[in-house]
Short mmCIF file of C-alpha atoms and ligand atoms in Angstrom, two decimals:
data_model
loop_
_atom_site.label_atom_id
_atom_site.label_comp_id
_atom_site.label_asym_id
_atom_site.label_seq_id
_atom_site.Cartn_x
_atom_site.Cartn_y
_atom_site.Cartn_z
CA UNK W 1 3.97 -24.27 15.54
CA UNK W 2 4.90 -20.85 16.55
CA UNK W 3 6.23 -19.24 20.08
CA UNK W 4 2.83 -18.68 21.76
CA UNK W 5 3.97 -14.85 23.44
CA UNK W 6 3.98 -15.44 26.96
CA UNK W 7 5.46 -11.47 27.08
CA UNK W 8 4.35 -8.45 27.43
CA UNK W 9 3.46 -7.29 23.95
CA UNK W 10 0.90 -10.98 25.31
CA UNK W 11 -0.31 -9.44 28.28
CA UNK W 12 -1.06 -5.57 26.55
CA UNK W 13 -2.99 -7.71 23.42
CA UNK W 14 -5.54 -8.75 26.54
CA UNK W 15 -5.45 -5.01 27.81
CA UNK W 16 -6.42 -3.97 24.38
CA UNK W 17 -8.78 -6.85 23.88
CA UNK W 18 -10.63 -5.59 26.34
CA UNK W 19 -10.71 -1.94 25.73
CA UNK W 20 -10.37 -2.11 21.51
CA UNK W 21 -12.18 -4.42 19.22
CA UNK W 22 -9.18 -7.20 18.98
CA UNK W 23 -6.80 -6.35 20.64
CA UNK W 24 -5.78 -3.09 17.83
CA UNK W 25 -7.16 -0.37 15.45
CA UNK W 26 -7.15 -1.63 11.71
CA UNK W 27 -7.53 -5.59 11.70
CA UNK W 28 -4.48 -7.51 9.83
CA UNK W 29 -2.28 -5.82 12.77
CA UNK W 30 -4.34 -8.39 14.51
CA UNK W 31 -1.97 -11.29 13.29
CA UNK W 32 -5.73 -13.07 12.10
CA UNK W 33 -3.51 -14.07 8.75
CA UNK W 34 -1.08 -15.96 10.93
CA UNK W 35 -2.65 -17.15 14.01
CA UNK W 36 -1.16 -15.88 16.68
CA UNK W 37 -0.14 -12.77 18.80
CA UNK W 38 0.38 -10.29 17.69
CA UNK W 39 3.79 -7.54 18.38
CA UNK W 40 3.41 -4.54 20.31
CA UNK W 41 6.18 -2.32 19.60
CA UNK W 42 7.35 0.29 21.74
CA UNK W 43 9.73 2.51 19.13
CA UNK W 44 11.55 1.96 16.04
CA UNK W 45 14.87 3.49 14.13
CA UNK W 46 15.94 3.11 11.17
CA UNK W 47 15.05 0.06 9.23
CA UNK W 48 14.20 -1.30 13.08
CA UNK W 49 12.07 -2.05 15.17
CA UNK W 50 12.00 -2.35 18.96
CA UNK W 51 9.20 -4.73 20.66
CA UNK W 52 8.36 -4.01 24.45
CA UNK W 53 10.65 -6.39 25.73
CA UNK W 54 13.04 -4.72 23.18
CA UNK W 55 13.71 -7.51 21.15
CA UNK W 56 15.01 -5.58 17.47
CA UNK W 57 13.70 -6.37 13.91
CA UNK W 58 14.26 -6.13 10.79
CA UNK W 59 10.90 -4.40 9.75
CA UNK W 60 9.55 -5.08 6.25
CA UNK W 61 6.21 -3.39 7.11
CA UNK W 62 7.44 0.69 7.14
CA UNK W 63 3.77 1.07 8.73
CA UNK W 64 2.45 -0.49 5.87
CA UNK W 65 4.24 1.70 3.64
CA UNK W 66 5.28 5.34 4.85
CA UNK W 67 8.71 4.89 6.71
CA UNK W 68 10.49 4.99 2.89
CA UNK W 69 13.63 7.08 5.29
CA UNK W 70 13.15 4.46 7.91
CA UNK W 71 11.90 4.80 11.24
CA UNK W 72 12.38 8.45 13.13
CA UNK W 73 14.51 10.34 10.61
CA UNK W 74 16.73 12.73 12.13
CA UNK W 75 15.21 15.03 9.84
CA UNK W 76 11.61 14.45 9.16
CA UNK W 77 12.24 14.25 13.04
CA UNK W 78 12.87 18.01 13.19
CA UNK W 79 10.55 19.20 10.80
CA UNK W 80 8.25 17.40 12.02
CA UNK W 81 9.05 18.93 16.12
CA UNK W 82 10.00 22.26 14.04
CA UNK W 83 6.17 22.14 12.78
CA UNK W 84 4.80 21.61 15.83
CA UNK W 85 6.26 24.10 18.22
CA UNK W 86 4.12 26.86 15.85
CA UNK W 87 0.92 24.59 16.63
CA UNK W 88 -0.90 21.71 15.73
CA UNK W 89 -3.67 22.85 13.75
CA UNK W 90 -5.18 25.86 13.01
CA UNK W 91 -8.57 24.70 10.72
CA UNK W 92 -7.30 27.93 8.34
CA UNK W 93 -4.68 27.55 5.09
CA UNK W 94 -1.06 27.35 5.65
CA UNK W 95 1.93 27.98 3.56
CA UNK W 96 3.54 24.31 3.68
CA UNK W 97 0.10 23.06 1.75
CA UNK W 98 1.05 25.15 -0.51
CA UNK W 99 4.91 23.35 -0.53
CA UNK W 100 3.70 19.80 -0.68
CA UNK W 101 1.12 20.09 -2.75
CA UNK W 102 3.88 22.26 -5.19
CA UNK W 103 6.52 19.76 -4.37
CA UNK W 104 3.91 16.28 -5.30
CA UNK W 105 3.28 18.09 -8.35
CA UNK W 106 7.28 18.38 -9.78
CA UNK W 107 7.08 14.87 -9.75
CA UNK W 108 4.19 13.84 -10.98
CA UNK W 109 2.16 16.61 -13.17
CA UNK W 110 -0.61 14.98 -14.15
CA UNK W 111 -1.71 16.54 -10.09
CA UNK W 112 -1.47 19.78 -11.88
CA UNK W 113 -3.99 20.35 -8.39
CA UNK W 114 -4.65 18.29 -5.42
CA UNK W 115 -6.71 18.10 -2.23
CA UNK W 116 -4.99 17.54 1.17
CA UNK W 117 -6.83 14.75 2.97
CA UNK W 118 -5.66 12.74 6.65
CA UNK W 119 -5.85 9.34 4.78
CA UNK W 120 -6.09 6.81 1.47
CA UNK W 121 -9.20 6.23 2.14
CA UNK W 122 -11.01 9.64 1.96
CA UNK W 123 -8.37 9.76 -1.23
CA UNK W 124 -10.05 7.41 -2.97
CA UNK W 125 -13.99 8.91 -1.51
CA UNK W 126 -12.78 12.09 -3.04
CA UNK W 127 -11.81 10.43 -6.37
CA UNK W 128 -14.76 8.80 -6.89
CA UNK W 129 -17.07 11.22 -5.88
CA UNK W 130 -15.82 13.67 -7.75
CA UNK W 131 -15.06 10.98 -11.08
CA UNK W 132 -19.29 10.76 -10.53
CA UNK W 133 -19.77 14.27 -10.20
CA UNK W 134 -17.64 15.56 -12.94
CA UNK W 135 -18.48 12.83 -15.63
CA UNK W 136 -22.73 12.49 -14.22
CA UNK W 137 -22.85 8.90 -13.90
CA UNK W 138 -23.02 6.82 -11.45
CA UNK W 139 -21.10 3.42 -12.34
CA UNK W 140 -17.65 2.72 -11.22
CA UNK W 141 -14.87 -0.56 -11.88
CA UNK W 142 -13.28 -1.53 -9.66
CA UNK W 143 -10.24 -4.52 -9.86
CA UNK W 144 -11.13 -8.11 -7.88
CA UNK W 145 -8.19 -7.96 -5.28
CA UNK W 146 -7.52 -4.30 -5.42
CA UNK W 147 -7.92 -2.25 -1.98
CA UNK W 148 -8.90 0.89 -2.01
CA UNK W 149 -9.49 1.89 1.89
CA UNK W 150 -12.49 1.05 3.88
CA UNK W 151 -15.28 3.27 1.15
CA UNK W 152 -18.23 1.40 1.75
CA UNK W 153 -18.77 1.41 -2.73
CA UNK W 154 -14.77 0.42 -3.14
CA UNK W 155 -15.31 -2.41 0.06
CA UNK W 156 -16.76 -5.29 -2.57
CA UNK W 157 -13.52 -8.01 -3.38
CA UNK W 158 -11.52 -6.23 -1.78
CA UNK W 159 -7.38 -7.01 -1.11
CA UNK W 160 -5.93 -6.44 2.08
CA UNK W 161 -7.23 -6.68 4.88
CA UNK W 162 -10.86 -8.42 4.49
CA UNK W 163 -8.97 -10.92 1.26
CA UNK W 164 -6.44 -12.22 4.32
CA UNK W 165 -9.19 -12.14 7.51
CA UNK W 166 -10.73 -14.22 3.93
CA UNK W 167 -14.58 -12.63 4.50
CA UNK W 168 -15.90 -11.53 0.34
CA UNK W 169 -17.07 -7.61 1.51
CA UNK W 170 -17.82 -6.15 4.34
CA UNK W 171 -21.49 -6.05 6.48
CA UNK W 172 -23.16 -2.92 6.82
CA UNK W 173 -22.72 -2.43 3.03
CA UNK W 174 -26.06 -1.43 1.88
CA UNK W 175 -26.09 -3.39 -1.75
CA UNK W 176 -27.28 -0.07 -2.60
CA UNK W 177 -24.39 1.55 -2.15
CA UNK W 178 -22.06 -1.59 -4.31
CA UNK W 179 -25.07 -1.78 -7.12
CA UNK W 180 -23.02 1.10 -9.10
CA UNK W 181 -19.65 -0.96 -8.47
CA UNK W 182 -18.52 -3.40 -11.12
CA UNK W 183 -15.77 -5.69 -10.78
CA UNK W 184 -12.89 -7.05 -13.13
CA UNK W 185 -10.18 -8.99 -13.35
CA UNK W 186 -6.29 -7.75 -13.00
CA UNK W 187 -4.19 -8.20 -15.92
CA UNK W 188 -7.90 -8.77 -17.38
CA UNK W 189 -8.82 -5.92 -20.48
CA UNK W 190 -11.54 -9.03 -21.79
CA UNK W 191 -13.17 -8.18 -18.27
CA UNK W 192 -12.93 -5.01 -18.19
CA UNK W 193 -14.10 -4.31 -22.04
CA UNK W 194 -16.97 -6.66 -21.77
CA UNK W 195 -18.65 -4.35 -19.03
CA UNK W 196 -18.17 -1.39 -21.00
CA UNK W 197 -19.30 -2.45 -23.83
CA UNK W 198 -22.79 -3.42 -21.55
CA UNK W 199 -22.90 0.23 -18.92
CA UNK W 200 -20.25 1.60 -21.32
CA UNK W 201 -22.46 5.75 -20.96
CA UNK W 202 -23.33 4.73 -16.80
CA UNK W 203 -20.18 4.26 -16.21
CA UNK W 204 -17.79 7.36 -14.24
CA UNK W 205 -14.14 5.94 -14.33
CA UNK W 206 -12.54 3.09 -13.43
CA UNK W 207 -9.79 2.59 -10.36
CA UNK W 208 -7.40 0.78 -10.06
CA UNK W 209 -4.45 -0.13 -8.30
CA UNK W 210 -1.51 0.42 -11.28
CA UNK W 211 0.87 -2.43 -9.18
CA UNK W 212 -1.85 -4.53 -7.33
CA UNK W 213 -0.14 -4.06 -4.03
CA UNK W 214 -2.86 -5.14 -1.97
CA UNK W 215 -2.98 -9.12 -3.27
CA UNK W 216 1.13 -8.50 -2.27
CA UNK W 217 2.83 -7.93 -5.20
CA UNK W 218 1.02 -7.85 -9.15
CA UNK W 219 2.46 -6.12 -11.86
CA UNK W 220 0.88 -5.20 -14.06
CA UNK W 221 1.26 -7.50 -17.09
CA UNK W 222 2.26 -4.98 -20.78
CA UNK W 223 -0.45 -3.02 -22.07
CA UNK W 224 -2.73 -3.46 -19.89
CA UNK W 225 -2.28 0.11 -17.87
CA UNK W 226 -2.26 1.47 -21.96
CA UNK W 227 -5.97 -0.41 -22.58
CA UNK W 228 -7.33 1.07 -19.81
CA UNK W 229 -6.26 4.34 -20.64
CA UNK W 230 -7.35 3.37 -24.58
CA UNK W 231 -11.06 2.10 -22.99
CA UNK W 232 -11.49 5.73 -20.36
CA UNK W 233 -10.85 8.11 -24.06
CA UNK W 234 -13.57 5.09 -25.74
CA UNK W 235 -15.69 5.91 -22.96
CA UNK W 236 -14.98 9.00 -21.45
CA UNK W 237 -14.74 7.30 -18.39
CA UNK W 238 -12.23 9.07 -16.12
CA UNK W 239 -9.04 6.68 -15.57
CA UNK W 240 -8.62 6.67 -11.78
CA UNK W 241 -4.54 5.71 -9.91
CA UNK W 242 -4.39 4.66 -6.85
CA UNK W 243 -0.77 5.44 -5.83
CA UNK W 244 -1.65 5.33 -2.06
CA UNK W 245 1.29 2.43 -2.06
CA UNK W 246 3.39 2.79 -5.56
CA UNK W 247 3.19 6.49 -4.96
CA UNK W 248 6.98 7.10 -4.00
CA UNK W 249 7.25 4.33 -3.97
CA UNK W 250 8.65 3.06 -7.13
CA UNK W 251 9.35 5.37 -8.35
CA UNK W 252 9.07 9.33 -7.73
CA UNK W 253 6.89 9.64 -10.55
CA UNK W 254 4.99 6.52 -8.95
CA UNK W 255 3.79 3.70 -10.77
CA UNK W 256 2.49 6.48 -14.29
CA UNK W 257 6.07 7.36 -14.83
CA UNK W 258 7.29 3.93 -14.74
CA UNK W 259 4.44 2.53 -16.85
CA UNK W 260 3.91 6.18 -18.97
CA UNK W 261 0.27 6.57 -18.86
CA UNK W 262 -1.41 9.85 -17.75
CA UNK W 263 -4.64 8.71 -15.73
CA UNK W 264 -7.38 11.71 -15.00
CA UNK W 265 -7.41 11.19 -11.25
CA UNK W 266 -4.58 10.13 -8.60
CA UNK W 267 -4.89 9.86 -5.04
CA UNK W 268 -1.48 9.10 -2.73
CA UNK W 269 -1.11 8.91 0.83
CA UNK W 270 2.00 6.91 2.77
CA UNK W 271 4.44 8.32 1.56
CA UNK W 272 3.80 12.12 1.20
CA UNK W 273 2.19 11.98 5.06
CA UNK W 274 5.65 10.46 5.69
CA UNK W 275 4.33 8.64 8.75
CA UNK W 276 1.87 10.96 10.10
CA UNK W 277 -1.86 10.77 8.19
CA UNK W 278 -1.53 11.95 4.63
CA UNK W 279 -3.91 11.71 2.29
CA UNK W 280 -4.11 14.00 -1.24
CA UNK W 281 -6.99 13.32 -4.37
CA UNK W 282 -4.74 15.15 -7.88
CA UNK W 283 -5.69 15.67 -11.26
CA UNK W 284 -6.33 18.16 -14.08
CA UNK W 285 -7.00 21.46 -12.89
CA UNK W 286 -10.36 21.14 -15.36
CA UNK W 287 -11.53 17.97 -13.02
CA UNK W 288 -10.60 19.62 -9.73
CA UNK W 289 -12.61 22.70 -9.96
CA UNK W 290 -15.42 20.96 -9.92
CA UNK W 291 -14.79 20.39 -6.14
CA UNK W 292 -16.40 22.87 -3.27
CA UNK W 293 -15.82 24.77 -2.52
CA UNK W 294 -15.08 26.00 -6.20
CA UNK W 295 -17.43 23.28 -7.72
CA UNK W 296 -19.86 21.78 -6.00
CA UNK W 297 -18.77 17.90 -5.73
CA UNK W 298 -18.51 19.17 -1.35
CA UNK W 299 -15.49 16.63 0.14
CA UNK W 300 -14.58 18.23 3.40
CA UNK W 301 -11.46 17.56 6.66
CA UNK W 302 -11.31 19.52 10.65
CA UNK W 303 -7.64 18.24 10.50
CA UNK W 304 -6.89 18.49 6.40
CA UNK W 305 -3.68 20.28 5.23
CA UNK W 306 -2.27 19.48 9.25
CA UNK W 307 -0.25 21.04 9.84
CA UNK W 308 2.51 18.50 11.24
CA UNK W 309 1.87 16.14 8.89
CA UNK W 310 2.22 18.33 5.93
CA UNK W 311 5.93 18.57 7.49
CA UNK W 312 6.30 15.32 7.82
CA UNK W 313 5.22 14.79 4.78
CA UNK W 314 7.55 17.75 2.77
CA UNK W 315 11.07 15.98 4.56
CA UNK W 316 9.88 13.34 3.08
CA UNK W 317 9.67 14.02 -0.11
CA UNK W 318 12.47 16.16 -0.54
CA UNK W 319 14.85 13.25 1.36
CA UNK W 320 13.52 10.63 -1.41
CA UNK W 321 15.41 14.01 -3.92
CA UNK W 322 19.23 12.68 -2.64
CA UNK W 323 20.63 12.22 -6.18
CA UNK W 324 20.41 8.07 -7.16
CA UNK W 325 17.77 7.73 -3.80
CA UNK W 326 15.32 5.26 -6.04
CA UNK W 327 18.30 3.41 -7.34
CA UNK W 328 20.18 2.79 -4.23
CA UNK W 329 16.82 0.96 -2.81
CA UNK W 330 15.72 -0.88 -5.62
CA UNK W 331 19.31 -1.87 -5.25
CA UNK W 332 18.93 -2.89 -2.27
CA UNK W 333 15.24 -4.39 -2.66
CA UNK W 334 16.90 -6.45 -5.40
CA UNK W 335 19.59 -7.44 -3.54
CA UNK W 336 16.85 -9.19 -0.77
CA UNK W 337 14.63 -10.48 -3.99
CA UNK W 338 17.55 -12.61 -5.71
CA UNK W 339 18.71 -14.32 -2.15
CA UNK W 340 15.76 -15.48 -1.02
CA UNK W 341 14.28 -16.37 -4.71
CA UNK W 342 17.56 -18.01 -4.39
CA UNK W 343 17.35 -19.87 -1.20
CA UNK W 344 14.01 -21.12 -2.14
CA UNK W 345 15.86 -22.63 -4.74
CA UNK W 346 17.75 -24.98 -3.85
CA UNK W 347 15.18 -25.73 -0.95
CA UNK W 348 12.79 -27.28 -4.02
CA UNK W 349 9.96 -25.52 -2.02
CA UNK W 350 7.31 -23.38 -4.77
CA UNK W 351 8.62 -19.70 -4.99
CA UNK W 352 7.82 -17.36 -6.15
CA UNK W 353 9.00 -13.04 -5.67
CA UNK W 354 8.76 -9.93 -7.52
CA UNK W 355 9.28 -6.00 -6.53
CA UNK W 356 8.91 -2.93 -7.86
CA UNK W 357 10.87 0.18 -6.75
CA UNK W 358 11.45 -0.15 -2.64
CA UNK W 359 8.57 -2.81 -2.92
CA UNK W 360 8.12 -6.09 -2.92
CA UNK W 361 6.01 -9.53 -2.46
CA UNK W 362 6.68 -13.34 -2.83
CA UNK W 363 3.65 -16.23 -2.92
CA UNK W 364 4.32 -19.70 -1.66
CA UNK W 365 3.66 -20.88 -5.25
CA UNK W 366 4.40 -22.39 -8.82
CA UNK W 367 4.55 -19.55 -10.72
CA UNK W 368 3.50 -15.96 -10.64
CA UNK W 369 -0.12 -15.21 -9.83
CA UNK W 370 -1.43 -12.63 -12.32
CA UNK W 371 -4.67 -12.22 -10.88
CA UNK W 372 -6.55 -12.88 -7.75
CA UNK W 373 -8.04 -15.97 -7.98
CA UNK W 374 -4.45 -17.44 -8.71
CA UNK W 375 -3.09 -15.19 -5.60
CA UNK W 376 -5.88 -17.28 -3.62
CA UNK W 377 -3.60 -20.06 -4.77
CA UNK W 378 -0.23 -19.23 -2.64
CA UNK W 379 -0.41 -22.02 0.13
CA UNK W 380 -0.61 -19.87 3.13
CA UNK W 381 -0.18 -22.55 6.15
CA UNK W 382 3.67 -22.73 4.28
CA UNK W 383 3.05 -18.66 4.56
CA UNK W 384 2.62 -18.44 8.87
CA UNK W 385 5.39 -20.93 9.08
CA UNK W 386 7.69 -18.80 7.20
CA UNK W 387 6.22 -15.64 9.13
CA UNK W 388 6.60 -17.33 12.37
CA UNK W 389 9.91 -18.67 12.09
CA UNK W 390 11.50 -15.32 10.50
CA UNK W 391 9.99 -13.31 13.35
CA UNK W 392 12.00 -15.01 16.10
CA UNK W 393 14.99 -14.47 13.76
CA UNK W 394 14.36 -10.62 14.36
CA UNK W 395 13.15 -10.59 10.91
CA UNK W 396 9.33 -8.39 10.67
CA UNK W 397 7.19 -9.08 7.70
CA UNK W 398 3.98 -8.19 7.07
CA UNK W 399 1.65 -10.48 9.21
CA UNK W 400 -0.57 -11.80 5.91
CA UNK W 401 0.47 -13.90 2.53
CA UNK W 402 -1.72 -11.45 0.75
CA UNK W 403 0.81 -8.02 1.38
CA UNK W 404 3.74 -6.31 -0.25
CA UNK W 405 6.60 -5.75 2.01
CA UNK W 406 8.43 -2.59 2.10
CA UNK W 407 12.47 -1.56 2.04
CA UNK W 408 13.28 1.84 3.77
CA UNK W 409 15.76 4.23 2.17
CA UNK W 410 17.53 2.82 5.67
CA UNK W 411 18.07 -0.89 4.83
CA UNK W 412 21.57 -1.65 4.00
CA UNK W 413 23.24 -4.54 3.22
CA UNK W 414 24.17 -5.72 6.83
CA UNK W 415 19.67 -5.37 7.01
CA UNK W 416 19.75 -7.58 4.31
CA UNK W 417 22.13 -10.72 5.68
CA UNK W 418 20.70 -10.81 8.25
CA UNK W 419 17.38 -11.04 6.55
CA UNK W 420 18.61 -13.69 3.94
CA UNK W 421 20.86 -15.31 6.67
CA UNK W 422 17.24 -16.00 8.43
CA UNK W 423 15.98 -16.68 5.61
CA UNK W 424 18.23 -20.11 4.93
CA UNK W 425 17.75 -21.34 8.29
CA UNK W 426 13.73 -21.35 8.29
CA UNK W 427 13.86 -23.08 3.68
CA UNK W 428 16.26 -25.98 5.57
CA UNK W 429 15.25 -26.51 8.88
CA UNK W 430 11.55 -25.32 8.99
CA UNK W 431 9.91 -25.67 5.82
CA UNK W 432 8.58 -29.30 4.22
CA UNK W 433 9.47 -29.29 0.68
CA UNK W 434 6.35 -30.58 -1.02
CA UNK W 435 5.95 -34.34 -0.49
N1 PLP O 1 -5.23 3.07 -1.16
C1 PLP O 1 -4.44 1.80 -1.10
C2 PLP O 1 -3.92 1.50 -2.36
C3 PLP O 1 -3.75 0.96 -0.40
O1 PLP O 1 -2.86 0.16 0.18
C4 PLP O 1 -4.57 2.02 0.82
C5 PLP O 1 -3.77 1.46 2.93
O2 PLP O 1 -3.58 0.89 2.65
C6 PLP O 1 -5.53 2.62 1.04
C7 PLP O 1 -6.13 2.63 -0.64
C8 PLP O 1 -6.67 3.48 1.77
O3 PLP O 1 -5.31 4.31 2.84
P1 PLP O 1 -5.62 4.55 4.59
O4 PLP O 1 -5.31 2.92 4.81
O5 PLP O 1 -4.39 5.55 4.84
O6 PLP O 1 -7.44 4.85 4.29
#
């Protein structure tokens, strides 16, 4: 089905497996969802990755989202170098933490205050603890297929790697830790309302990916997010938008600006660190004041607000402020999406594709899915064939049928055309239409 790598990547993978579990430091990288051997990367530039054999790929993973400016953007690299030369970490406050926070707030005003952390996982963990501390309630609602990092309480029917590996949850998460996690269906308000009818006054918060990027790319139906806002208001629960993926990806103001919904808390990550480890949790001053050292909800981090990471984030966000930035990004993405849709239509292979801003998702399915049970119907076998055939042709999509794809500002018509030419060949010569 796919070429087994007998090259340097295969050799390194073998070596890695002896010292790192599964040879990788994050599960989906292992290619378990597509089988075969992961490609080891040596360097990246603009829209391209270069593997250890110097093979070049058009990259649609973008480090799983952060690289919105493309790889090694000179201005981001310059900002990082400048910061690094002044010292890597102080464990004391710095001015650049204020500047990045201000920049985020300028674009996402619902984050009146925010706390910087080092990953998306820490951001959602903080949001949940804060919501529970603030409301003095324990239960939370999440959605099947949404992924919020590997926080114990949120590893229930999670998307992303958990879905890719086809495991129900994670061992090592005690029942007691998830007994207050309630699961509803994405795009199904009734499933949320019935949980509120049963547990209303015990529910601290709903946490949701406003665009579900961890079951590939499932858009919210009209009224779904507003319905969540309304039910939270009715029961005085908090609405948490996990915009780790969608923040500065679908619009400068994130999904909350696109859909005009004000969440109580927002979690960010990925792009706000420009490729270095940064996350953030923010919301109204009134709620955020419950965090230590002002309030009694404890949260901390040795490297939180790291000056080098802040510099990468600030340079990246500043670059996204160029006029027409998101319009161009969306146009490029749409070119890819409509091109792929057209190629698929001609082939009669069931294929659905959708996008928002600079993120997209495709499914080998007859109908665009609206929730996890529908996403799971995807023809994973055809996806695997497509993935490997495209990889062989120098196009690097996420190695999982359940992960979103990302376009960067460095992707131009040249890269999109190269991708479409490869896809045309793959749809015609490699994939088999159903009999
Ligand atoms: N939330 C969402 C929506 C994500 O997509 C992710 C990671 O992909 C996370 C949280 C966790 O972020 P991190 O991997 O930085 O811990």
